[in-house]
Amino acid sequence: MYKWFLRRSVGLLFLAAVSVQAGPHKIKVTDRVLAKSLIARGGRLLADYQSFQLIEMDEVPVVKSFSASRIQNVDRFYTVDLSAKSLDTRTVKTPSIQKTSVSFTGQRLQIVQFIGPIKPEWRLALARTGVRIVHYLPQNAYLVYGDAPVLAQMQFWASAEKVVQWTGDYLADYKIHPLARASGDKAVTTGVGGLFAIQLVADTSGNLATLQIIDQLKLAPIVRTSLILGYRNVIVALPPAQLDSVASMPDVVSIHPYFLPKKRAE
């Protein structure tokens, strides 16, 4: 149940929703006077990008028409878009900053999300923790790879760094594209395994264990493997019920359905 109320401010109307789902909101403001007004009303300046300021507020401001071009709701900056789903890091159940206290062998993937568009110095500071930056994730996040000491160092840095919004483990559930699930369900009904494109972080020792698992589970010889731009890609037929077993391997980045190209009118 929502209760709506209006409050007037300097050139602004604040439309607030009071509910159990209420949470912070991010506002992009291109007018410094307007930004100052929002901060005076309780907004928190997260970052200054010169051409705009990023402000976090508990209420969403709705401006008069003459100010609409100078303010924008950017709540998408709370999401991380993955192969399987989008995470809202305001509500995801894992802690905002996780402590890597359990030792493990090998290397693992984690997600690091910043408060807004990533400045070069933020990326450099992340790299200096020793993690391998695998690739960018929208919005404003990176997938990183490291061993236990390196991830512990990264977490220590992140816990004290105001520009880091959230970190979390890259779970197996995040890796399997919905279409791979659908393709797998179809394969179950037909009794035939589907082809899947599995992408791994290129890691000689880490990939060995994963390739052994794939070799044990495969329904036919591997169609193709390739090593390019820091990734190892494998095209292979697998039992749909075993996708989670592959996704649980720490070097696996994603699993997508794969369809062999077919000639048309040739």
GROMACS .gro file of N, CA and C in nm, residues 28-40 45 47-55 70-71 119:
model
   78
   28LYS      N    1   2.082   1.226  -1.164
   28LYS     CA    2   2.187   1.292  -1.241
   28LYS      C    3   2.143   1.435  -1.267
   29VAL      N    4   2.224   1.531  -1.223
   29VAL     CA    5   2.186   1.672  -1.231
   29VAL      C    6   2.292   1.749  -1.309
   30THR      N    7   2.249   1.823  -1.410
   30THR     CA    8   2.343   1.899  -1.493
   30THR      C    9   2.346   2.047  -1.458
   31ASP      N   10   2.270   2.086  -1.359
   31ASP     CA   11   2.263   2.225  -1.314
   31ASP      C   12   2.316   2.232  -1.172
   32ARG      N   13   2.425   2.304  -1.151
   32ARG     CA   14   2.488   2.306  -1.019
   32ARG      C   15   2.402   2.376  -0.914
   33VAL      N   16   2.325   2.475  -0.954
   33VAL     CA   17   2.236   2.542  -0.859
   33VAL      C   18   2.127   2.445  -0.815
   34LEU      N   19   2.073   2.371  -0.910
   34LEU     CA   20   1.971   2.272  -0.879
   34LEU      C   21   2.029   2.161  -0.791
   35ALA      N   22   2.152   2.120  -0.821
   35ALA     CA   23   2.218   2.017  -0.741
   35ALA      C   24   2.237   2.064  -0.597
   36LYS      N   25   2.276   2.189  -0.583
   36LYS     CA   26   2.294   2.245  -0.449
   36LYS      C   27   2.164   2.246  -0.372
   37SER      N   28   2.054   2.275  -0.442
   37SER     CA   29   1.922   2.274  -0.378
   37SER      C   30   1.884   2.135  -0.331
   38LEU      N   31   1.912   2.035  -0.415
   38LEU     CA   32   1.881   1.897  -0.380
   38LEU      C   33   1.963   1.852  -0.259
   39ILE      N   34   2.089   1.890  -0.256
   39ILE     CA   35   2.175   1.854  -0.143
   39ILE      C   36   2.126   1.920  -0.014
   40ALA      N   37   2.079   2.043  -0.027
   40ALA     CA   38   2.025   2.114   0.089
   40ALA      C   39   1.899   2.046   0.143
   45LEU      N   40   2.574   1.396  -0.222
   45LEU     CA   41   2.658   1.402  -0.341
   45LEU      C   42   2.747   1.279  -0.345
   47ALA      N   43   2.925   1.178  -0.654
   47ALA     CA   44   3.041   1.204  -0.739
   47ALA      C   45   3.014   1.325  -0.826
   48ASP      N   46   3.120   1.397  -0.856
   48ASP     CA   47   3.113   1.514  -0.943
   48ASP      C   48   3.188   1.482  -1.072
   49TYR      N   49   3.116   1.490  -1.184
   49TYR     CA   50   3.175   1.458  -1.315
   49TYR      C   51   3.197   1.584  -1.398
   50GLN      N   52   3.197   1.699  -1.332
   50GLN     CA   53   3.214   1.829  -1.397
   50GLN      C   54   3.091   1.867  -1.480
   51SER      N   55   3.055   1.785  -1.577
   51SER     CA   56   2.937   1.817  -1.659
   51SER      C   57   2.807   1.782  -1.589
   52PHE      N   58   2.814   1.700  -1.485
   52PHE     CA   59   2.695   1.668  -1.405
   52PHE      C   60   2.739   1.617  -1.268
   53GLN      N   61   2.644   1.622  -1.175
   53GLN     CA   62   2.667   1.569  -1.041
   53GLN      C   63   2.573   1.450  -1.021
   54LEU      N   64   2.622   1.348  -0.951
   54LEU     CA   65   2.543   1.231  -0.919
   54LEU      C   66   2.504   1.240  -0.773
   55ILE      N   67   2.373   1.242  -0.748
   55ILE     CA   68   2.321   1.262  -0.613
   55ILE      C   69   2.230   1.146  -0.575
   70ARG      N   70   1.734   1.917  -1.692
   70ARG     CA   71   1.854   1.930  -1.609
   70ARG      C   72   1.864   1.823  -1.500
   71ILE      N   73   1.767   1.735  -1.493
   71ILE     CA   74   1.766   1.633  -1.387
   71ILE      C   75   1.713   1.502  -1.445
  119LYS      N   76   3.530   0.628  -1.333
  119LYS     CA   77   3.640   0.718  -1.365
  119LYS      C   78   3.768   0.637  -1.381
   0.00000   0.00000   0.00000
